[in-house]
Coordinates of C-alpha atoms and ligand atoms in Angstrom, one line a residue:
X846 CA 118.8 87.6 118.7
X847 CA 119.3 88.9 114.9
X848 CA 116.4 89.2 112.9
X849 CA 117.3 86.6 110.4
X850 CA 118.9 84.2 113.1
X851 CA 118.7 80.5 111.4
X852 CA 117.1 81.7 108.0
X853 CA 118.9 81.0 104.7
X854 CA 118.0 83.4 101.4
X855 CA 119.3 83.5 98.3
X856 CA 119.6 86.8 96.7
X857 CA 119.8 86.9 92.9
X858 CA 122.0 90.1 91.2
X859 CA 124.1 89.9 95.0
X860 CA 127.1 90.9 93.5
X861 CA 126.5 94.8 93.1
X862 CA 124.2 97.4 94.1
X863 CA 120.7 96.7 96.2
X864 CA 121.7 92.9 96.1
X865 CA 125.0 93.2 97.2
X866 CA 123.8 95.8 100.4
X867 CA 121.0 93.0 100.9
X868 CA 123.5 90.4 101.3
X869 CA 125.8 92.2 103.4
X870 CA 122.7 93.5 106.0
X871 CA 121.1 89.5 105.7
X872 CA 124.4 88.4 106.9
X873 CA 124.8 90.7 109.5
X874 CA 121.5 90.0 110.8
X875 CA 122.3 86.1 111.3
X876 CA 121.4 84.6 107.8
X877 CA 123.4 82.3 105.7
X878 CA 123.1 83.6 102.0
X879 CA 123.7 82.2 98.5
X880 CA 124.8 85.1 96.6
X881 CA 123.8 84.6 92.8
X882 CA 125.2 86.6 89.8
X883 CA 126.9 86.6 86.7
X884 CA 129.5 89.1 87.7
X885 CA 131.9 86.6 89.2
X886 CA 134.9 88.8 90.0
X887 CA 132.8 91.0 92.2
X888 CA 130.5 88.4 93.3
X889 CA 133.2 86.1 94.6
X890 CA 135.1 89.0 96.6
X891 CA 132.0 90.7 98.4
X892 CA 131.3 86.5 99.0
X893 CA 135.2 86.3 100.4
X894 CA 134.2 89.4 102.7
X895 CA 131.0 88.0 104.2
X896 CA 132.8 84.8 105.6
X897 CA 131.5 81.3 106.2
X898 CA 127.7 82.2 106.1
X899 CA 127.9 83.3 102.3
X900 CA 128.3 81.3 99.3
X901 CA 128.7 82.6 95.5
X902 CA 127.3 80.6 92.8
X903 CA 127.6 82.0 89.1
X904 CA 123.9 82.2 88.2
X905 CA 122.7 83.5 85.1
X906 CA 118.9 84.3 85.8
X907 CA 117.8 83.9 82.5
X908 CA 118.5 80.3 82.5
X909 CA 116.0 78.0 84.5
X910 CA 118.8 75.4 85.0
X911 CA 121.3 77.9 86.7
X912 CA 118.3 79.1 89.0
X913 CA 117.5 75.7 89.8
X914 CA 121.1 75.2 91.1
X915 CA 121.3 78.4 93.4
X916 CA 117.8 76.9 95.2
X917 CA 119.8 73.4 95.1
X918 CA 123.2 74.7 96.3
X919 CA 121.1 76.7 99.4
X920 CA 119.5 73.5 100.4
X921 CA 122.5 71.1 100.1
X922 CA 124.7 73.6 101.8
X923 CA 122.6 75.4 104.4
X924 CA 120.0 72.9 104.8
X925 CA 116.7 75.0 104.1
X926 CA 115.8 78.1 102.2
X927 CA 113.6 80.4 104.2
X928 CA 113.8 83.4 101.3
X929 CA 114.0 83.9 97.7
X930 CA 115.0 87.4 97.1
X931 CA 114.6 87.8 93.0
X932 CA 116.7 90.9 92.6
X933 CA 118.6 90.4 89.7
X934 CA 117.6 93.2 87.1
X935 CA 118.8 96.0 84.5
X936 CA 117.6 98.6 82.3
X937 CA 116.0 97.6 79.0
X938 CA 116.7 99.2 75.5
X939 CA 115.5 103.2 75.8
X940 CA 114.1 103.5 72.0
X941 CA 110.8 104.3 70.4
X942 CA 109.1 100.9 70.4
X943 CA 109.4 100.3 66.3
X944 CA 113.2 100.2 67.1
X945 CA 113.4 97.8 69.9
X946 CA 114.3 94.2 68.7
X947 CA 112.2 91.6 69.8
X948 CA 115.1 89.8 71.3
X949 CA 115.9 92.7 73.3
X950 CA 112.5 93.4 74.7
X951 CA 112.7 89.3 75.7
X952 CA 115.9 89.8 77.2
X953 CA 114.8 92.2 79.7
X954 CA 111.5 90.5 80.2
X955 CA 113.5 87.1 80.9
X956 CA 116.1 89.2 83.5
X957 CA 113.6 90.9 85.2
X958 CA 109.9 88.9 85.1
X959 CA 110.7 85.1 83.7
X960 CA 113.5 84.8 86.2
X961 CA 111.0 85.4 89.2
X962 CA 108.8 82.9 88.1
X963 CA 111.1 80.5 87.6
X964 CA 112.6 81.2 91.1
X965 CA 109.1 80.6 92.9
X966 CA 108.6 77.5 90.9
X967 CA 111.5 75.7 92.2
X968 CA 111.5 77.7 95.6
X969 CA 108.0 76.7 96.8
X970 CA 108.2 72.8 97.0
X971 CA 111.1 73.4 99.5
X972 CA 109.3 76.1 101.4
X973 CA 105.9 74.1 101.3
X974 CA 108.1 71.2 103.1
X975 CA 109.3 73.8 105.5
X976 CA 105.9 75.1 106.3
X977 CA 107.0 78.7 105.8
X978 CA 108.7 80.9 103.6
X979 CA 109.5 84.5 102.4
X980 CA 109.6 85.9 98.5
X981 CA 110.9 89.0 97.5
X982 CA 110.6 90.3 93.9
X983 CA 112.5 93.6 93.2
X984 CA 109.9 95.6 91.4
X985 CA 110.0 99.4 90.5
X986 CA 107.8 102.5 90.7
X987 CA 108.4 101.9 86.5
X988 CA 106.2 98.9 87.1
X989 CA 102.9 101.2 88.0
X990 CA 103.8 104.8 86.5
X991 CA 105.1 106.0 83.2
X992 CA 108.1 108.2 82.5
X993 CA 110.8 106.5 84.8
X994 CA 112.2 103.8 82.3
X995 CA 112.2 102.2 78.9
X996 CA 108.9 100.2 77.8
X997 CA 110.2 96.7 78.2
X998 CA 111.8 97.1 81.9
X999 CA 108.3 99.0 82.7
X1000 CA 106.3 96.3 81.3
X1001 CA 108.4 93.5 83.2
X1002 CA 108.2 95.5 86.4
X1003 CA 104.4 95.9 85.9
X1004 CA 104.7 92.2 85.5
X1005 CA 106.7 91.5 88.8
X1006 CA 103.9 93.2 90.7
X1007 CA 101.0 91.5 89.4
X1008 CA 103.3 88.2 89.7
X1009 CA 103.7 88.8 93.2
X1010 CA 99.8 89.1 94.2
X1011 CA 98.7 86.0 92.0
X1012 CA 101.2 84.3 94.0
X1013 CA 100.4 85.5 97.0
X1014 CA 97.3 84.5 97.1
X1015 CA 98.1 81.0 96.1
X1016 CA 101.1 80.4 98.3
X1017 CA 99.5 82.3 101.1
X1018 CA 97.5 79.0 102.1
X1019 CA 100.8 77.1 102.5
X1020 CA 102.3 79.9 104.9
X1021 CA 104.6 81.3 102.0
X1022 CA 104.3 85.0 101.9
X1023 CA 105.1 86.8 98.3
X1024 CA 106.0 90.2 98.5
X1025 CA 107.4 93.1 96.3
X1026 CA 109.6 96.2 96.5
X1027 CA 109.3 99.3 94.6
X1028 CA 112.4 101.5 94.8
X1029 CA 112.3 105.0 92.9
X1030 CA 115.7 105.9 91.8
X1031 CA 118.7 104.0 94.0
X1032 CA 122.3 105.5 93.5
X1033 CA 123.7 102.0 92.1
X1034 CA 126.1 100.9 89.5
X1035 CA 122.9 100.5 87.1
X1036 CA 123.4 104.0 86.0
X1037 CA 127.1 103.6 85.2
X1038 CA 126.0 100.2 83.2
X1039 CA 123.2 102.0 81.1
X1040 CA 125.6 105.0 80.5
X1041 CA 128.2 102.8 79.4
X1042 CA 130.8 104.4 81.8
X1043 CA 133.5 102.4 83.5
X1044 CA 133.4 102.0 87.5
X1045 CA 135.9 105.0 88.4
X1046 CA 134.5 107.6 85.9
X1047 CA 131.0 106.6 87.5
X1048 CA 132.6 106.8 91.0
X1049 CA 133.9 110.3 90.5
X1050 CA 130.2 111.5 89.7
X1051 CA 128.4 109.9 92.4
X1052 CA 128.6 113.2 94.5
X1053 CA 126.5 114.8 91.9
X1054 CA 124.4 112.0 90.8
X1055 CA 123.4 112.1 94.7
X1056 CA 122.8 116.0 94.5
X1057 CA 120.8 115.1 91.3
X1058 CA 118.7 112.2 92.9
X1059 CA 118.0 114.5 96.2
X1060 CA 116.0 116.6 94.0
X1061 CA 113.4 113.5 92.7
X1062 CA 111.1 113.6 95.8
X1063 CA 110.3 115.3 98.8
X1064 CA 112.6 113.5 101.2
X1065 CA 115.1 115.3 100.2
X1066 CA 118.4 113.2 99.9
X1067 CA 119.0 110.0 97.4
X1068 CA 118.0 106.8 97.9
X1069 CA 120.9 104.2 99.0
X1070 CA 121.0 100.6 98.1
X1071 CA 120.9 100.3 102.0
X1072 CA 117.4 102.0 101.8
X1073 CA 116.1 98.9 100.4
X1074 CA 118.0 96.3 101.9
X1075 CA 116.3 97.5 105.2
X1076 CA 113.1 96.8 103.6
X1077 CA 113.9 93.4 102.3
X1078 CA 115.5 92.6 105.7
X1079 CA 111.9 93.3 107.2
X1080 CA 110.1 91.4 104.3
X1081 CA 112.5 88.7 105.1
X1082 CA 112.2 88.2 108.6
X1083 CA 109.1 87.2 110.7
X1084 CA 108.5 90.8 111.8
X1085 CA 106.5 90.7 108.6
X1086 CA 104.8 87.4 108.8
X1087 CA 101.4 89.1 108.1
X1088 CA 102.4 91.0 105.2
X1089 CA 101.6 88.9 102.1
X1090 CA 100.9 90.1 98.6
X1091 CA 102.1 93.8 98.9
X1092 CA 104.1 96.5 96.6
X1093 CA 106.3 98.0 99.6
X1094 CA 107.4 101.4 97.6
X1095 CA 110.6 102.9 99.0
X1096 CA 110.6 105.7 97.1
X1097 CA 110.6 108.8 99.5
X1098 CA 107.3 109.9 98.2
X1099 CA 108.4 110.3 94.5
X1100 CA 105.6 108.1 92.8
X1101 CA 102.7 110.2 94.9
X1102 CA 103.4 113.0 92.1
X1103 CA 105.1 116.3 92.0
X1104 CA 106.9 117.5 95.0
X1105 CA 105.4 120.5 96.9
X1106 CA 108.3 122.7 95.4
X1107 CA 107.5 121.5 92.2
X1108 CA 103.6 122.2 92.9
X1109 CA 104.4 125.7 94.0
X1110 CA 106.3 126.7 90.7
X1111 CA 104.0 125.5 88.8
X1112 CA 101.0 127.2 90.5
X1113 CA 103.3 130.5 90.1
X1114 CA 103.7 129.9 86.4
X1115 CA 99.5 129.4 86.2
X1116 CA 99.4 132.7 88.2
X1117 CA 101.6 134.2 85.7
X1118 CA 99.6 133.4 82.5
X1119 CA 96.8 134.3 84.2
X1120 CA 97.6 137.9 85.8
X1121 CA 100.2 138.5 83.1
Ligands
NAD2523 P1 123.2 96.9 90.0 O1 123.8 97.1 88.5 O2 123.9 98.0 90.8 O3 123.2 95.3 90.2 C1 122.4 94.7 89.6 C2 123.1 93.3 89.9 O4 122.3 92.0 88.8 C3 124.4 92.9 89.2 O5 125.0 92.4 90.1 C4 124.6 92.3 87.6 O6 125.8 91.4 87.5 C5 123.4 91.5 88.0 N1 122.8 90.7 87.2 C6 122.7 91.3 85.9 N2 122.0 90.5 84.6 C7 121.9 89.4 85.5 C8 122.0 88.1 85.4 N3 121.2 87.5 83.8 N4 121.9 86.8 86.0 C9 122.1 87.1 87.4 N5 122.7 88.3 88.0 C10 122.5 89.6 86.7 O7 121.6 97.3 90.0 P2 120.7 97.6 91.1 O8 119.9 99.1 90.9 O9 121.1 97.0 92.5 O10 119.5 97.0 90.8 C11 118.9 96.0 91.2 C12 117.3 95.7 91.1 O11 116.8 96.9 91.8 C13 117.2 95.5 89.6 O12 115.9 94.6 89.5 C14 116.4 96.9 89.5 O13 115.6 96.9 88.1 C15 115.8 97.2 90.9 N6 115.6 98.6 90.6 C16 116.8 99.2 90.5 C17 116.6 101.0 90.5 C18 117.4 101.8 90.7 O14 117.4 103.3 90.6 N7 118.8 101.5 90.7 C19 115.1 101.6 91.1 C20 114.3 100.3 91.0 C21 114.2 98.9 90.8

């Protein structure tokens, strides 16, 4: 028996990156999935490939009505909703605070944090009627440490971690689990978009990106979207049925601090200063 047999999931931001890898894995493991995204061309192409257990809906997660429509579609076409996976997101404006327009800040918070709140708001009545559910929110190591992102993204991701906790405490009493995942750096198109590159130009740089990302954490390889998808699969499945309110950090050890190699280099430098 596959891990998600009989389950229905909505994945936002499912046209690309972590969301796409998750949609592929969820379907492979028996789920029926609504892929919700604004990139219609890619979203529809992925959905076609995935076959009859996948549906695509143009869903701008900054719009309450769009999120509600995705949830309605899942229930109408697939008959239930077992997993709401709020994954859509993107970096904010990387600039000093004084240079960030308030609208830009609001936009990042809307995509990253407000969307997850809206999703829970509309998914919960259905999950309560069913007597179970799993909500997965996409957080980031940027939500609990500094130095990994712009201000608005970091703040919104911190909000996601806390929303996960507060919602878990309320909804756990209804057998609805709410958890989040905090990746470190994952090789996805997010970096292509942030750098304003074409897909083709980014594809050519991917080997270099992987090489570089491999140096960030003790696990000496780059994190791939599939690494995060496997964590999401576990949270969506009954194997994690006693996990609630968790921030599952999937970062190869990145957020624990310096790697041993960096530590040795730093200690060596201190030695040089002391001993000349
Ligand atoms: P990605 O750019 O590859 O995919 C993001 C998807 O979200 C795209 O398909 C995009 O079209 C969609 N999207 C953007 N705005 C949307 C909107 N308003 N409504 C609906 N869909 C929208 O990025 P990714 O790296 O796969 O990111 C997925 C999630 O993982 C994000 O929440 C991101 O913050 C988080 N994350 C990524 C990394 C990383 O290093 N890539 C690290 C930590 C957390």
